[in-house]
CSV table of C-alpha atoms in Angstrom, one decimal:
chain,number,residue,atom,x,y,z
A,1335,MET,CA,-215.2,-26.9,-79.4
A,1336,GLY,CA,-218.8,-26.0,-78.9
A,1337,GLY,CA,-221.6,-26.8,-81.3
A,1338,LYS,CA,-223.0,-24.6,-84.0
A,1339,ILE,CA,-225.0,-21.6,-82.6
A,1340,VAL,CA,-228.6,-21.6,-83.8
A,1341,PHE,CA,-230.9,-18.6,-83.5
A,1342,LYS,CA,-234.7,-18.6,-83.8
A,1343,GLU,CA,-236.0,-17.2,-87.1
A,1344,TYR,CA,-236.7,-13.5,-87.0
A,1345,ASP,CA,-238.0,-11.3,-89.7
A,1346,PRO,CA,-240.0,-8.2,-88.5
A,1347,ASP,CA,-241.1,-7.4,-92.1
A,1348,GLN,CA,-242.5,-10.9,-92.7
A,1349,LEU,CA,-246.3,-10.8,-93.4
A,1350,THR,CA,-248.5,-13.2,-91.5
A,1351,PHE,CA,-251.1,-15.3,-93.4
A,1352,LEU,CA,-253.9,-14.0,-91.2
A,1353,PRO,CA,-254.0,-10.9,-89.1
A,1354,TYR,CA,-253.8,-11.3,-85.3
A,1355,LYS,CA,-257.1,-11.0,-83.3
A,1356,LEU,CA,-256.6,-8.9,-80.2
A,1357,GLU,CA,-258.8,-11.4,-78.4
A,1358,GLU,CA,-256.1,-14.0,-78.9
A,1359,LEU,CA,-253.5,-11.7,-77.2
A,1360,VAL,CA,-255.5,-11.3,-74.0
A,1361,PRO,CA,-255.0,-14.3,-71.7
A,1362,THR,CA,-258.0,-15.9,-70.0
A,1363,GLY,CA,-258.5,-14.6,-66.5
A,1364,HIS,CA,-256.5,-11.5,-67.2
A,1365,PRO,CA,-257.6,-8.5,-65.0
A,1366,VAL,CA,-258.6,-6.5,-68.1
A,1367,ARG,CA,-261.2,-9.2,-68.8
A,1368,ILE,CA,-262.5,-8.8,-65.3
A,1369,VAL,CA,-262.9,-5.0,-65.8
A,1370,LYS,CA,-264.8,-5.6,-69.0
A,1371,GLN,CA,-267.1,-8.2,-67.4
A,1372,VAL,CA,-267.9,-6.2,-64.4
A,1373,VAL,CA,-268.3,-2.8,-66.0
A,1374,ASP,CA,-270.6,-4.4,-68.7
A,1375,THR,CA,-273.0,-5.4,-65.9
A,1376,VAL,CA,-273.3,-2.1,-64.0
A,1377,ASP,CA,-276.0,0.5,-64.8
A,1378,VAL,CA,-274.4,3.6,-66.2
A,1379,LYS,CA,-277.6,5.6,-66.5
A,1380,PRO,CA,-276.4,8.0,-63.7
A,1381,ILE,CA,-273.4,8.9,-66.0
A,1382,ASN,CA,-275.6,9.1,-69.1
A,1383,ARG,CA,-277.7,11.8,-67.5
A,1384,LYS,CA,-274.7,14.1,-67.5
A,1385,TYR,CA,-274.6,14.3,-71.3
A,1386,LYS,CA,-276.6,16.8,-73.4
A,1387,GLY,CA,-278.7,15.6,-76.2
A,1388,SER,CA,-277.3,17.7,-79.1
A,1389,GLY,CA,-273.8,18.3,-80.5
A,1390,ALA,CA,-271.1,16.0,-81.7
A,1391,SER,CA,-271.1,12.3,-80.9
A,1392,SER,CA,-269.3,11.2,-77.7
A,1393,PHE,CA,-267.4,8.1,-76.6
A,1394,HIS,CA,-269.8,5.8,-74.8
A,1395,PRO,CA,-269.7,6.2,-71.0
A,1396,ARG,CA,-269.1,2.5,-70.5
A,1397,LEU,CA,-266.0,2.6,-72.7
A,1398,MET,CA,-264.6,5.6,-70.8
A,1399,LEU,CA,-265.4,4.0,-67.4
A,1400,LYS,CA,-263.5,0.9,-68.5
A,1401,LEU,CA,-260.6,2.9,-69.6
A,1402,LEU,CA,-260.3,4.7,-66.3
A,1403,VAL,CA,-261.0,1.7,-64.0
A,1404,TYR,CA,-258.4,-0.4,-65.8
A,1405,GLY,CA,-256.0,2.6,-65.8
A,1406,TYR,CA,-256.3,2.9,-62.0
A,1407,LEU,CA,-256.0,-0.9,-61.7
A,1408,THR,CA,-252.7,-0.8,-63.6
A,1409,ASN,CA,-251.4,2.4,-61.7
A,1410,THR,CA,-251.9,4.5,-64.8
A,1411,TYR,CA,-253.4,7.7,-63.4
A,1412,SER,CA,-252.4,10.5,-65.8
A,1413,SER,CA,-254.8,11.3,-68.7
A,1414,ARG,CA,-251.8,11.6,-71.0
A,1415,LYS,CA,-250.5,8.2,-70.0
A,1416,LEU,CA,-254.0,6.8,-70.5
A,1417,GLU,CA,-254.1,8.3,-74.0
A,1418,GLU,CA,-250.8,6.6,-74.7
A,1419,GLN,CA,-251.9,3.2,-73.4
A,1420,ALA,CA,-255.1,3.4,-75.5
A,1421,ALA,CA,-252.9,3.7,-78.6
A,1422,GLN,CA,-250.1,1.3,-77.7
A,1423,ASN,CA,-251.1,-1.3,-75.1
A,1424,VAL,CA,-252.8,-4.4,-76.4
A,1425,HIS,CA,-254.9,-4.9,-73.3
A,1426,PHE,CA,-256.2,-1.3,-73.5
A,1427,MET,CA,-256.8,-1.6,-77.3
A,1428,TRP,CA,-258.8,-4.8,-76.8
A,1429,LEU,CA,-260.8,-3.3,-73.9
A,1430,LEU,CA,-261.7,-0.1,-75.9
A,1431,GLY,CA,-262.3,-1.9,-79.2
A,1432,MET,CA,-259.4,0.1,-80.8
A,1433,LYS,CA,-261.1,3.5,-79.9
A,1434,LYS,CA,-258.6,6.2,-78.9
A,1435,PRO,CA,-259.9,9.0,-76.7
A,1436,ASP,CA,-257.4,11.8,-76.3
A,1437,HIS,CA,-256.2,13.1,-72.9
A,1438,ASN,CA,-258.6,16.1,-72.9
A,1439,THR,CA,-261.6,13.8,-73.5
A,1440,ILE,CA,-260.4,11.5,-70.7
A,1441,ASN,CA,-259.8,14.3,-68.3
A,1442,ARG,CA,-263.2,15.9,-69.0
A,1443,PHE,CA,-265.0,12.6,-68.5
A,1444,ARG,CA,-263.2,12.0,-65.2
A,1445,SER,CA,-263.6,15.5,-63.9
A,1446,GLU,CA,-267.2,16.3,-65.1
A,1447,LYS,CA,-269.1,13.2,-66.0
A,1448,LEU,CA,-268.1,11.1,-63.0
A,1449,SER,CA,-268.4,13.9,-60.4
A,1450,GLY,CA,-271.2,13.2,-58.0
A,1451,VAL,CA,-272.3,9.9,-59.6
A,1452,LEU,CA,-269.3,7.5,-59.4
A,1453,LYS,CA,-270.4,6.4,-55.9
A,1454,GLN,CA,-273.5,4.9,-57.4
A,1455,ILE,CA,-271.3,2.9,-59.7
A,1456,PHE,CA,-269.0,1.9,-56.9
A,1457,SER,CA,-272.0,0.7,-54.7
A,1458,GLN,CA,-273.3,-1.5,-57.5
A,1459,ILE,CA,-270.0,-3.3,-57.6
A,1460,VAL,CA,-270.0,-3.7,-53.8
A,1461,LEU,CA,-273.5,-5.2,-54.1
A,1462,LEU,CA,-272.2,-7.7,-56.7
A,1463,LEU,CA,-269.6,-8.7,-54.1
A,1464,GLU,CA,-272.4,-9.2,-51.6
A,1465,GLN,CA,-274.3,-11.3,-54.1
A,1466,GLU,CA,-271.2,-13.5,-54.6
A,1467,GLY,CA,-271.1,-14.0,-50.8
A,1468,ILE,CA,-267.7,-12.3,-50.6
A,1469,VAL,CA,-268.8,-9.5,-48.2
A,1470,SER,CA,-271.8,-8.8,-46.0
A,1471,LEU,CA,-273.1,-5.3,-45.7
A,1472,LYS,CA,-274.9,-6.2,-42.5
A,1473,GLU,CA,-271.9,-7.5,-40.6
A,1474,ALA,CA,-269.1,-5.7,-38.8
A,1475,VAL,CA,-267.0,-3.3,-40.9
A,1476,PHE,CA,-263.5,-1.9,-40.1
A,1477,THR,CA,-263.1,1.8,-40.4
A,1478,ASP,CA,-259.9,3.9,-40.5
A,1479,GLY,CA,-258.5,7.0,-42.2
A,1480,THR,CA,-255.4,8.3,-43.9
A,1481,LYS,CA,-254.4,11.7,-45.3
A,1482,ILE,CA,-253.6,12.1,-49.0
A,1483,GLU,CA,-251.8,15.1,-50.3
A,1484,SER,CA,-253.7,17.5,-52.6
A,1485,ALA,CA,-252.6,18.5,-56.1
A,1486,ALA,CA,-252.2,22.0,-54.7
A,1487,ASN,CA,-248.9,23.8,-54.4
A,1488,LYS,CA,-247.3,22.9,-51.1
A,1489,TYR,CA,-246.6,26.4,-49.8
A,1490,THR,CA,-249.8,28.4,-50.5
A,1491,PHE,CA,-251.0,28.7,-47.0
A,1492,VAL,CA,-254.1,30.7,-45.9
A,1493,TRP,CA,-254.6,30.6,-42.2
A,1494,GLY,CA,-257.9,31.6,-40.5
A,1495,LYS,CA,-256.0,32.9,-37.5
A,1496,ASN,CA,-253.9,35.2,-39.7
A,1497,ILE,CA,-257.0,36.6,-41.3
A,1498,LYS,CA,-258.5,37.4,-37.9
A,1499,ALA,CA,-255.2,38.9,-36.7
A,1500,ASN,CA,-255.0,41.2,-39.8
A,1501,LYS,CA,-258.6,42.3,-39.3
A,1502,ASP,CA,-258.0,42.9,-35.6
A,1503,LYS,CA,-254.9,45.0,-36.5
A,1504,MET,CA,-256.9,47.0,-39.1
A,1505,LYS,CA,-259.7,47.6,-36.5
A,1506,ALA,CA,-257.2,48.9,-33.9
A,1507,GLN,CA,-255.5,51.2,-36.4
A,1508,LEU,CA,-258.9,52.5,-37.6
A,1509,ASP,CA,-259.9,53.2,-33.9
A,1510,GLU,CA,-256.6,55.2,-33.5
A,1511,LEU,CA,-257.4,57.2,-36.6
A,1512,TRP,CA,-260.9,57.8,-35.4
A,1513,GLY,CA,-259.7,58.8,-32.0
A,1514,TYR,CA,-257.2,61.3,-33.5
A,1515,ALA,CA,-259.9,62.7,-35.8
A,1516,GLN,CA,-262.2,63.1,-32.8
A,1517,SER,CA,-259.5,65.0,-30.9
A,1518,ILE,CA,-259.3,67.8,-33.6
A,1519,ALA,CA,-262.6,67.6,-35.5
A,1520,ALA,CA,-265.2,66.5,-33.0
A,1521,GLU,CA,-267.8,68.8,-34.4
A,1522,GLU,CA,-267.5,67.4,-37.9
A,1523,LEU,CA,-267.9,63.8,-36.6
A,1524,LYS,CA,-270.6,64.4,-34.0
A,1525,ASP,CA,-273.3,62.6,-35.9
A,1526,THR,CA,-271.2,59.5,-36.6
A,1527,ALA,CA,-269.8,56.6,-34.5
A,1528,PRO,CA,-266.7,54.4,-34.7
A,1529,LEU,CA,-267.1,51.0,-36.3
A,1530,GLU,CA,-267.9,47.9,-34.3
A,1531,TYR,CA,-265.8,44.8,-35.1
A,1532,SER,CA,-268.8,43.2,-36.9
A,1533,GLU,CA,-268.8,46.2,-39.3
A,1534,ILE,CA,-265.2,45.6,-40.5
A,1535,ASN,CA,-266.1,45.1,-44.1
A,1536,PRO,CA,-265.0,46.8,-47.3
A,1537,GLU,CA,-268.0,49.2,-47.6
A,1538,LYS,CA,-268.1,50.3,-44.0
A,1539,VAL,CA,-264.3,50.8,-43.8
A,1540,LYS,CA,-264.2,52.8,-47.0
A,1541,GLU,CA,-267.1,54.9,-45.8
A,1542,THR,CA,-265.4,55.6,-42.4
A,1543,ILE,CA,-262.1,56.5,-44.0
A,1544,SER,CA,-263.9,58.9,-46.2
A,1545,LYS,CA,-265.6,60.6,-43.2
A,1546,ILE,CA,-262.3,60.9,-41.4
A,1547,ASN,CA,-260.7,62.4,-44.5
A,1548,ALA,CA,-263.6,64.9,-44.9
A,1549,ALA,CA,-263.4,65.9,-41.2
A,1550,LEU,CA,-259.7,66.5,-41.4
A,1551,ASP,CA,-259.7,68.1,-44.9
A,1552,ASP,CA,-259.9,71.8,-43.7
A,1553,LYS,CA,-257.7,71.3,-40.6
A,1554,GLU,CA,-254.2,72.9,-40.8
A,1555,ASP,CA,-252.2,71.0,-38.2
A,1556,VAL,CA,-253.0,67.4,-39.2
A,1557,ASP,CA,-250.1,65.0,-38.5
A,1558,LYS,CA,-248.4,63.9,-41.7
A,1559,LYS,CA,-248.2,60.3,-40.5
A,1560,VAL,CA,-252.0,60.3,-40.0
A,1561,LYS,CA,-252.4,61.5,-43.6
A,1562,GLN,CA,-250.1,58.8,-44.8
A,1563,LYS,CA,-252.0,56.1,-42.9
A,1564,LEU,CA,-255.3,57.4,-44.2
A,1565,ASN,CA,-254.1,57.4,-47.8
A,1566,TYR,CA,-252.7,53.8,-47.4
A,1567,ALA,CA,-255.9,52.6,-45.7
A,1568,LYS,CA,-258.0,54.2,-48.5
A,1569,LYS,CA,-256.0,52.5,-51.2
A,1570,HIS,CA,-255.4,49.0,-49.7
A,1571,TRP,CA,-257.8,48.2,-46.8
A,1572,PRO,CA,-261.1,47.8,-48.8
A,1573,GLU,CA,-259.4,45.5,-51.3
A,1574,SER,CA,-257.7,43.5,-48.5
A,1575,LEU,CA,-261.0,43.1,-46.6
A,1576,ALA,CA,-262.8,41.9,-49.7
A,1577,ARG,CA,-260.0,39.3,-50.1
A,1578,TYR,CA,-260.3,38.2,-46.5
A,1579,ASP,CA,-264.1,37.9,-46.8
A,1580,GLU,CA,-263.8,35.7,-49.8
A,1581,GLN,CA,-261.1,33.5,-48.1
A,1582,GLU,CA,-263.3,33.2,-44.9
A,1583,LYS,CA,-266.2,31.9,-47.1
A,1584,LEU,CA,-263.9,29.3,-48.7
A,1585,LEU,CA,-262.5,28.3,-45.3
A,1586,ALA,CA,-266.0,27.7,-44.0
A,1587,GLY,CA,-264.9,27.4,-40.4
A,1588,ARG,CA,-261.6,25.5,-41.1
A,1589,ASN,CA,-258.3,26.7,-39.8
A,1590,SER,CA,-256.5,26.6,-43.1
A,1591,MET,CA,-256.7,26.1,-46.8
A,1592,SER,CA,-254.5,26.3,-49.9
A,1593,LYS,CA,-254.7,29.2,-52.4
A,1594,THR,CA,-254.4,26.8,-55.3
A,1595,ASP,CA,-256.9,24.3,-54.0
A,1596,PRO,CA,-259.3,26.0,-51.6
A,1597,ASP,CA,-261.0,22.7,-50.7
A,1598,ALA,CA,-257.8,21.3,-49.3
A,1599,THR,CA,-256.8,21.8,-45.6
A,1600,PHE,CA,-253.3,21.8,-44.3
A,1601,MET,CA,-252.7,18.6,-42.4
A,1602,ARG,CA,-249.6,17.0,-40.8
A,1603,MET,CA,-248.4,14.2,-43.1
A,1604,LYS,CA,-247.0,11.1,-41.4
A,1605,GLU,CA,-245.4,9.8,-44.7
A,1606,ASP,CA,-243.6,13.0,-45.5
A,1607,HIS,CA,-240.3,12.2,-47.1
A,1608,MET,CA,-238.5,14.6,-44.7
A,1609,LEU,CA,-239.9,12.4,-41.8
A,1610,ASN,CA,-240.8,15.6,-39.8
A,1611,GLY,CA,-244.6,15.6,-40.2
A,1612,GLN,CA,-244.7,18.6,-42.5
A,1613,LEU,CA,-248.0,20.5,-43.0
A,1614,LYS,CA,-249.3,20.0,-46.5
A,1615,PRO,CA,-252.6,20.7,-48.3
A,1616,ALA,CA,-254.5,17.4,-48.1
A,1617,TYR,CA,-257.8,15.5,-47.7
A,1618,ASN,CA,-258.7,13.0,-45.0
A,1619,LEU,CA,-259.8,9.7,-46.7
A,1620,GLN,CA,-262.0,7.5,-44.6
A,1621,ILE,CA,-262.8,3.9,-45.7
A,1622,SER,CA,-264.8,1.0,-44.2
A,1623,THR,CA,-263.6,-2.5,-45.2
A,1624,GLN,CA,-264.4,-6.1,-44.8
A,1625,GLU,CA,-262.1,-8.9,-45.9
A,1626,GLN,CA,-259.9,-6.0,-47.2
A,1627,PHE,CA,-262.6,-5.0,-49.7
A,1628,ILE,CA,-263.6,-1.3,-49.6
A,1629,LEU,CA,-267.4,-1.0,-48.8
A,1630,ASN,CA,-267.5,2.7,-48.3
A,1631,TYR,CA,-265.2,5.7,-48.8
A,1632,THR,CA,-265.6,9.4,-47.9
A,1633,LEU,CA,-263.3,12.4,-48.2
A,1634,HIS,CA,-263.1,15.1,-45.6
A,1635,GLN,CA,-261.6,18.5,-45.0
A,1636,THR,CA,-260.9,17.9,-41.3
A,1637,SER,CA,-257.7,16.3,-40.1
A,1638,THR,CA,-259.3,14.7,-37.0
A,1639,ASP,CA,-260.9,11.3,-37.6
A,1640,TYR,CA,-263.6,11.5,-34.9
A,1641,GLN,CA,-265.3,14.3,-36.8
A,1642,THR,CA,-265.7,12.2,-39.9
A,1643,LEU,CA,-267.6,9.1,-38.6
A,1644,SER,CA,-271.2,10.5,-38.5
A,1645,SER,CA,-271.2,11.6,-42.2
A,1646,HIS,CA,-269.3,8.4,-43.2
A,1647,ILE,CA,-272.0,6.3,-41.7
A,1648,GLU,CA,-274.8,8.4,-43.3
A,1649,GLN,CA,-273.3,7.8,-46.7
A,1650,TYR,CA,-273.1,4.0,-46.0
A,1651,GLN,CA,-276.8,4.1,-45.2
A,1652,ALA,CA,-277.6,6.2,-48.3
A,1653,LEU,CA,-275.7,3.8,-50.6
A,1654,TYR,CA,-277.1,0.5,-49.3
A,1655,LYS,CA,-280.3,1.4,-47.5
A,1656,ASP,CA,-278.9,-0.5,-44.6
A,1657,LEU,CA,-276.3,-0.3,-41.8
A,1658,PRO,CA,-273.6,-2.6,-40.6
A,1659,LYS,CA,-274.1,-4.5,-37.4
A,1660,ALA,CA,-270.9,-3.2,-35.9
A,1661,ILE,CA,-268.1,-0.7,-36.5
A,1662,VAL,CA,-264.6,-1.4,-35.4
A,1663,ALA,CA,-262.2,1.5,-35.2
A,1664,ASP,CA,-259.2,2.8,-33.2
A,1665,THR,CA,-259.0,5.4,-30.5
A,1666,GLY,CA,-259.2,8.3,-32.9
A,1667,TYR,CA,-263.0,7.7,-33.2
A,1668,GLY,CA,-263.8,7.3,-29.5
A,1669,SER,CA,-265.9,10.3,-28.6
A,1670,ASP,CA,-269.1,11.0,-26.8
A,1671,GLU,CA,-270.7,12.2,-30.1
A,1672,ASN,CA,-269.7,9.1,-32.0
A,1673,TYR,CA,-270.7,6.6,-29.3
A,1674,GLY,CA,-274.1,8.4,-29.2
A,1675,VAL,CA,-274.6,8.4,-33.0
A,1676,LEU,CA,-273.9,4.7,-33.3
A,1677,ALA,CA,-276.1,3.8,-30.3
A,1678,ARG,CA,-279.0,5.7,-31.8
A,1679,LYS,CA,-278.5,3.9,-35.1
A,1680,GLY,CA,-278.4,0.5,-33.4
A,1681,ILE,CA,-274.7,-0.1,-34.4
A,1682,GLU,CA,-272.4,-1.8,-31.9
A,1683,ALA,CA,-269.4,0.3,-31.3
A,1684,TYR,CA,-266.2,-1.6,-31.0
A,1685,ILE,CA,-264.2,1.6,-30.7
A,1686,LYS,CA,-261.5,2.3,-28.1
A,1687,TYR,CA,-261.5,5.5,-26.1
A,1688,ASN,CA,-258.3,7.4,-25.6
A,1689,THR,CA,-257.2,5.7,-22.3
A,1690,PHE,CA,-258.4,2.1,-23.1
A,1691,ASP,CA,-255.0,0.5,-23.9
A,1692,LYS,CA,-253.4,2.1,-20.9
A,1693,GLU,CA,-256.2,1.0,-18.6
A,1694,GLN,CA,-255.8,-2.6,-20.0
A,1695,LYS,CA,-252.2,-2.5,-19.1
A,1696,ASP,CA,-252.0,-0.5,-15.9
A,1697,GLY,CA,-255.6,-0.2,-14.7
A,1698,ILE,CA,-257.4,3.1,-14.1
A,1699,LYS,CA,-255.1,5.8,-12.8
A,1700,ALA,CA,-255.4,6.4,-9.1
A,1701,PHE,CA,-257.1,9.7,-8.1
A,1702,SER,CA,-258.2,10.4,-11.7
A,1703,ASN,CA,-261.9,11.4,-12.3
A,1704,ASP,CA,-262.6,7.9,-13.8
A,1705,SER,CA,-261.5,6.3,-10.5
A,1706,LEU,CA,-264.1,8.1,-8.4
A,1707,HIS,CA,-267.1,6.1,-7.5
A,1708,TYR,CA,-270.4,7.6,-8.7
A,1709,ASN,CA,-273.7,7.1,-6.9
A,1710,GLU,CA,-276.3,7.6,-9.6
A,1711,ALA,CA,-279.3,7.4,-7.4
A,1712,GLU,CA,-278.3,10.3,-5.2
A,1713,ASN,CA,-276.0,12.0,-7.7
A,1714,TYR,CA,-272.7,12.3,-5.8
A,1715,LEU,CA,-269.1,11.1,-6.2
A,1716,VAL,CA,-267.0,9.5,-3.5
A,1717,CYS,CA,-263.4,10.7,-3.2
A,1718,PRO,CA,-260.4,8.4,-2.6
A,1719,ILE,CA,-260.7,8.5,1.2
A,1720,GLY,CA,-264.5,7.9,1.1
A,1721,GLN,CA,-265.7,11.6,1.4
A,1722,TRP,CA,-268.8,12.6,-0.5
A,1723,MET,CA,-268.4,15.1,-3.3
A,1724,ALA,CA,-271.6,17.0,-3.7
A,1725,HIS,CA,-273.2,18.0,-7.0
A,1726,ILE,CA,-272.8,21.8,-7.3
A,1727,GLY,CA,-274.1,22.5,-10.8
A,1728,ASN,CA,-274.2,21.7,-14.5
A,1729,GLY,CA,-272.8,23.3,-17.6
A,1730,GLN,CA,-272.1,22.8,-21.3
A,1731,ARG,CA,-269.0,22.3,-23.4
A,1732,VAL,CA,-269.0,22.7,-27.2
A,1733,THR,CA,-266.5,20.6,-29.1
A,1734,SER,CA,-264.7,21.7,-32.3
A,1735,SER,CA,-267.4,19.8,-34.3
A,1736,GLY,CA,-270.2,21.8,-32.6
A,1737,PHE,CA,-271.4,18.9,-30.5
A,1738,VAL,CA,-272.7,20.1,-27.1
A,1739,GLN,CA,-271.6,18.0,-24.1
A,1740,LEU,CA,-273.4,18.2,-20.8
A,1741,ILE,CA,-271.0,18.6,-17.8
A,1742,SER,CA,-271.7,18.0,-14.1
A,1743,ARG,CA,-269.6,19.6,-11.4
A,1744,TYR,CA,-268.9,18.1,-8.0
A,1745,ARG,CA,-266.9,19.4,-5.0
A,1746,ALA,CA,-265.4,17.7,-2.0
A,1747,GLN,CA,-266.6,18.7,1.4
A,1748,ASN,CA,-263.3,19.2,3.2
A,1749,CYS,CA,-259.8,18.6,1.7
A,1750,GLU,CA,-258.0,20.5,4.5
A,1751,GLY,CA,-255.6,18.2,6.3
A,1752,CYS,CA,-256.3,15.2,4.1
A,1753,PRO,CA,-253.3,12.8,4.0
A,1754,MET,CA,-253.9,12.2,0.2
A,1755,ARG,CA,-254.1,15.9,-0.6
A,1756,GLY,CA,-250.6,16.1,-2.3
A,1757,VAL,CA,-251.4,13.2,-4.8
A,1758,CYS,CA,-255.1,13.8,-5.1
A,1759,HIS,CA,-255.0,17.5,-6.2
A,1760,THR,CA,-252.8,20.6,-5.9
A,1761,THR,CA,-255.3,23.4,-6.4
A,1762,GLN,CA,-256.4,25.7,-3.5
A,1763,GLY,CA,-259.5,24.9,-1.6
A,1764,ASN,CA,-261.6,21.7,-2.0
A,1765,ARG,CA,-261.2,19.5,-5.0
A,1766,VAL,CA,-263.7,20.2,-7.8
A,1767,VAL,CA,-264.2,17.8,-10.7
A,1768,GLU,CA,-266.2,17.9,-13.9
A,1769,ILE,CA,-267.8,14.7,-15.2
A,1770,ASN,CA,-269.4,14.1,-18.6
A,1771,HIS,CA,-271.8,11.3,-17.5
A,1772,SER,CA,-272.8,10.5,-21.1
A,1773,LEU,CA,-269.2,9.8,-22.1
A,1774,ARG,CA,-268.6,8.0,-18.8
A,1775,GLN,CA,-271.5,5.6,-19.6
A,1776,HIS,CA,-270.4,5.2,-23.2
A,1777,LYS,CA,-266.8,4.4,-22.1
A,1778,GLN,CA,-268.0,1.8,-19.6
A,1779,ALA,CA,-270.2,0.1,-22.3
A,1780,ALA,CA,-267.3,0.2,-24.8
A,1781,LYS,CA,-264.9,-1.3,-22.3
A,1782,GLU,CA,-267.3,-4.2,-21.6
A,1783,ARG,CA,-268.0,-4.7,-25.3
A,1784,LEU,CA,-264.3,-4.6,-26.3
A,1785,ASN,CA,-263.3,-7.2,-23.7
A,1786,THR,CA,-265.9,-9.8,-24.7
A,1787,GLU,CA,-264.7,-12.7,-26.9
A,1788,GLN,CA,-266.3,-11.0,-29.9
A,1789,GLY,CA,-264.6,-7.7,-29.0
A,1790,ILE,CA,-261.2,-9.2,-28.6
A,1791,ASN,CA,-261.6,-11.1,-32.0
A,1792,LEU,CA,-262.6,-7.9,-33.8
A,1793,ARG,CA,-259.8,-5.9,-32.2
A,1794,LYS,CA,-257.3,-8.4,-33.5
A,1795,ARG,CA,-258.9,-8.4,-37.0
A,1796,ARG,CA,-259.0,-4.6,-37.4
A,1797,PRO,CA,-255.3,-3.9,-38.2
A,1798,ALA,CA,-255.2,-6.9,-40.5
A,1799,ASP,CA,-258.3,-5.8,-42.4
A,1800,VAL,CA,-258.3,-2.0,-43.0
A,1801,GLU,CA,-254.7,-1.0,-42.6
A,1802,PRO,CA,-253.3,-3.3,-45.5
A,1803,VAL,CA,-255.8,-1.5,-47.8
A,1804,PHE,CA,-254.0,1.8,-47.3
A,1805,ALA,CA,-250.7,0.1,-47.8
A,1806,GLN,CA,-251.9,-1.3,-51.1
A,1807,LEU,CA,-253.2,2.0,-52.3
A,1808,LYS,CA,-250.4,4.3,-51.2
A,1809,HIS,CA,-247.3,2.1,-51.3
A,1810,ASN,CA,-247.9,-0.8,-53.7
A,1811,HIS,CA,-249.8,1.3,-56.2
A,1812,GLY,CA,-248.1,4.6,-55.6
A,1813,PHE,CA,-251.2,6.8,-55.0
A,1814,ARG,CA,-249.9,9.3,-52.5
A,1815,ARG,CA,-251.0,12.5,-54.2
A,1816,PHE,CA,-254.2,13.5,-56.0
A,1817,LEU,CA,-253.8,14.6,-59.7
A,1818,LEU,CA,-256.9,16.8,-59.7
A,1819,LYS,CA,-257.8,19.8,-57.6
A,1820,GLY,CA,-261.0,20.2,-55.7
A,1821,MET,CA,-263.1,18.0,-53.4
A,1822,SER,CA,-265.5,16.6,-56.0
A,1823,LYS,CA,-262.7,15.7,-58.4
A,1824,ALA,CA,-260.6,14.2,-55.6
A,1825,GLU,CA,-263.6,12.1,-54.7
A,1826,VAL,CA,-263.8,10.8,-58.2
A,1827,GLU,CA,-260.1,9.7,-58.1
A,1828,ILE,CA,-260.7,7.9,-54.8
A,1829,GLY,CA,-263.8,6.2,-56.3
A,1830,LEU,CA,-261.9,4.9,-59.3
A,1831,LEU,CA,-259.1,3.8,-57.0
A,1832,SER,CA,-261.6,1.9,-54.7
A,1833,ILE,CA,-263.3,0.2,-57.7
A,1834,ALA,CA,-259.9,-0.8,-59.1
A,1835,HIS,CA,-258.8,-2.1,-55.7
A,1836,ASN,CA,-262.0,-4.2,-55.2
A,1837,LEU,CA,-261.7,-5.7,-58.8
A,1838,ARG,CA,-258.0,-6.4,-58.4
A,1839,LYS,CA,-258.7,-8.3,-55.1
A,1840,TRP,CA,-261.9,-9.9,-56.3
A,1841,LYS,CA,-260.5,-11.8,-59.2
A,1842,THR,CA,-256.9,-12.5,-58.2
């Protein structure tokens, strides 16, 4: 037989001789102590300035910042969950000195008080990392981007091309109505003219419809369908155009937006659970890292990475009054514009262009524009069989970001009967090529730089430095979707997430 079973003494109603101190319940080296230590050292004056001098007393900004930073460090993002933790979790209770902000207070602080100023707090913490010798703001940084879904409803599309198509359709129908009115009431409309496309706005359309109605008012044989169209147009078109105008202002040149979060753009999401790259309202998050610490973060409304680099670097300079020695990034950033921006700022660009990896493996493709020898002194190209291709003119090409590229055109002298004609080009006449000499030079310099010992080392480090940070944020800590709508509020969330990531990595 077994021995007597003995249980530890347990009496939940037993009184203790002395009450517990919360301090005794928080282990030394616990992350909550790190949050308190670091947030106590930062200057919160930028947040203080957001408060008005009169009214009821408020929770101290430092207390609220600690609550949010530790919340994001422990994957507690909801304001209601943070309210619960402040009342129930020993670590939160110790950190807040038993203060209990409610979820409305937490949400207002996050949405309003941190908007536009949190980056100043974030940069102070990065500077502390530099003082500790953990990172260097003057050395190479690794830059990459990922898309994070907006808090907007998924299926609230507004497409710029649809707005234009609807306005085009409206203009065509209005022209038809005008033409019909002219055919039977030319005298009444002799002092007016049909609308130009630039005049398709609520006031002008309303005015034109009124003129057509007035001209047809005393005519007996007016087509009933025309009358119906005019009545429909009078009732609906001005209101629709006013809505289109407002939507175009919110789009601000973008192709799409969400009705429930106009700042968000529809982007193709790689991590979509359907695994079919669904379009969803999202923001493009760009970060620069070093030793897997986030040194800079920016949020963008464009889905293409190459359009984000210039403003991303400008913010880095604004935060630290300095620039990194080098930027290492993948092919998504390799553009004429970006190479030029970095060159002017004195930053070494370890950035691949779109054909770099293929060239490394297979060499430059035969008969491609890049394979043609260029004589810079006399400004001509040499075709694959050694024939000169004379310069025949220059032009410009404007990219989707508005950057103007200078293009030079060259034409072969005589392709007739050339044995290479079938593989060289298939167009009629002599071969004509267009060359962007600025990009050609940037690509050559990038190729040489990337193949140095330093370039090879940085290329190997890039995926091991910046990509794991995204894995930490999105997979390990479950941040795949913003809680708040709007660009400024989403930036606050990313700022809190970045601070929490840096503190988590710093002290663990």
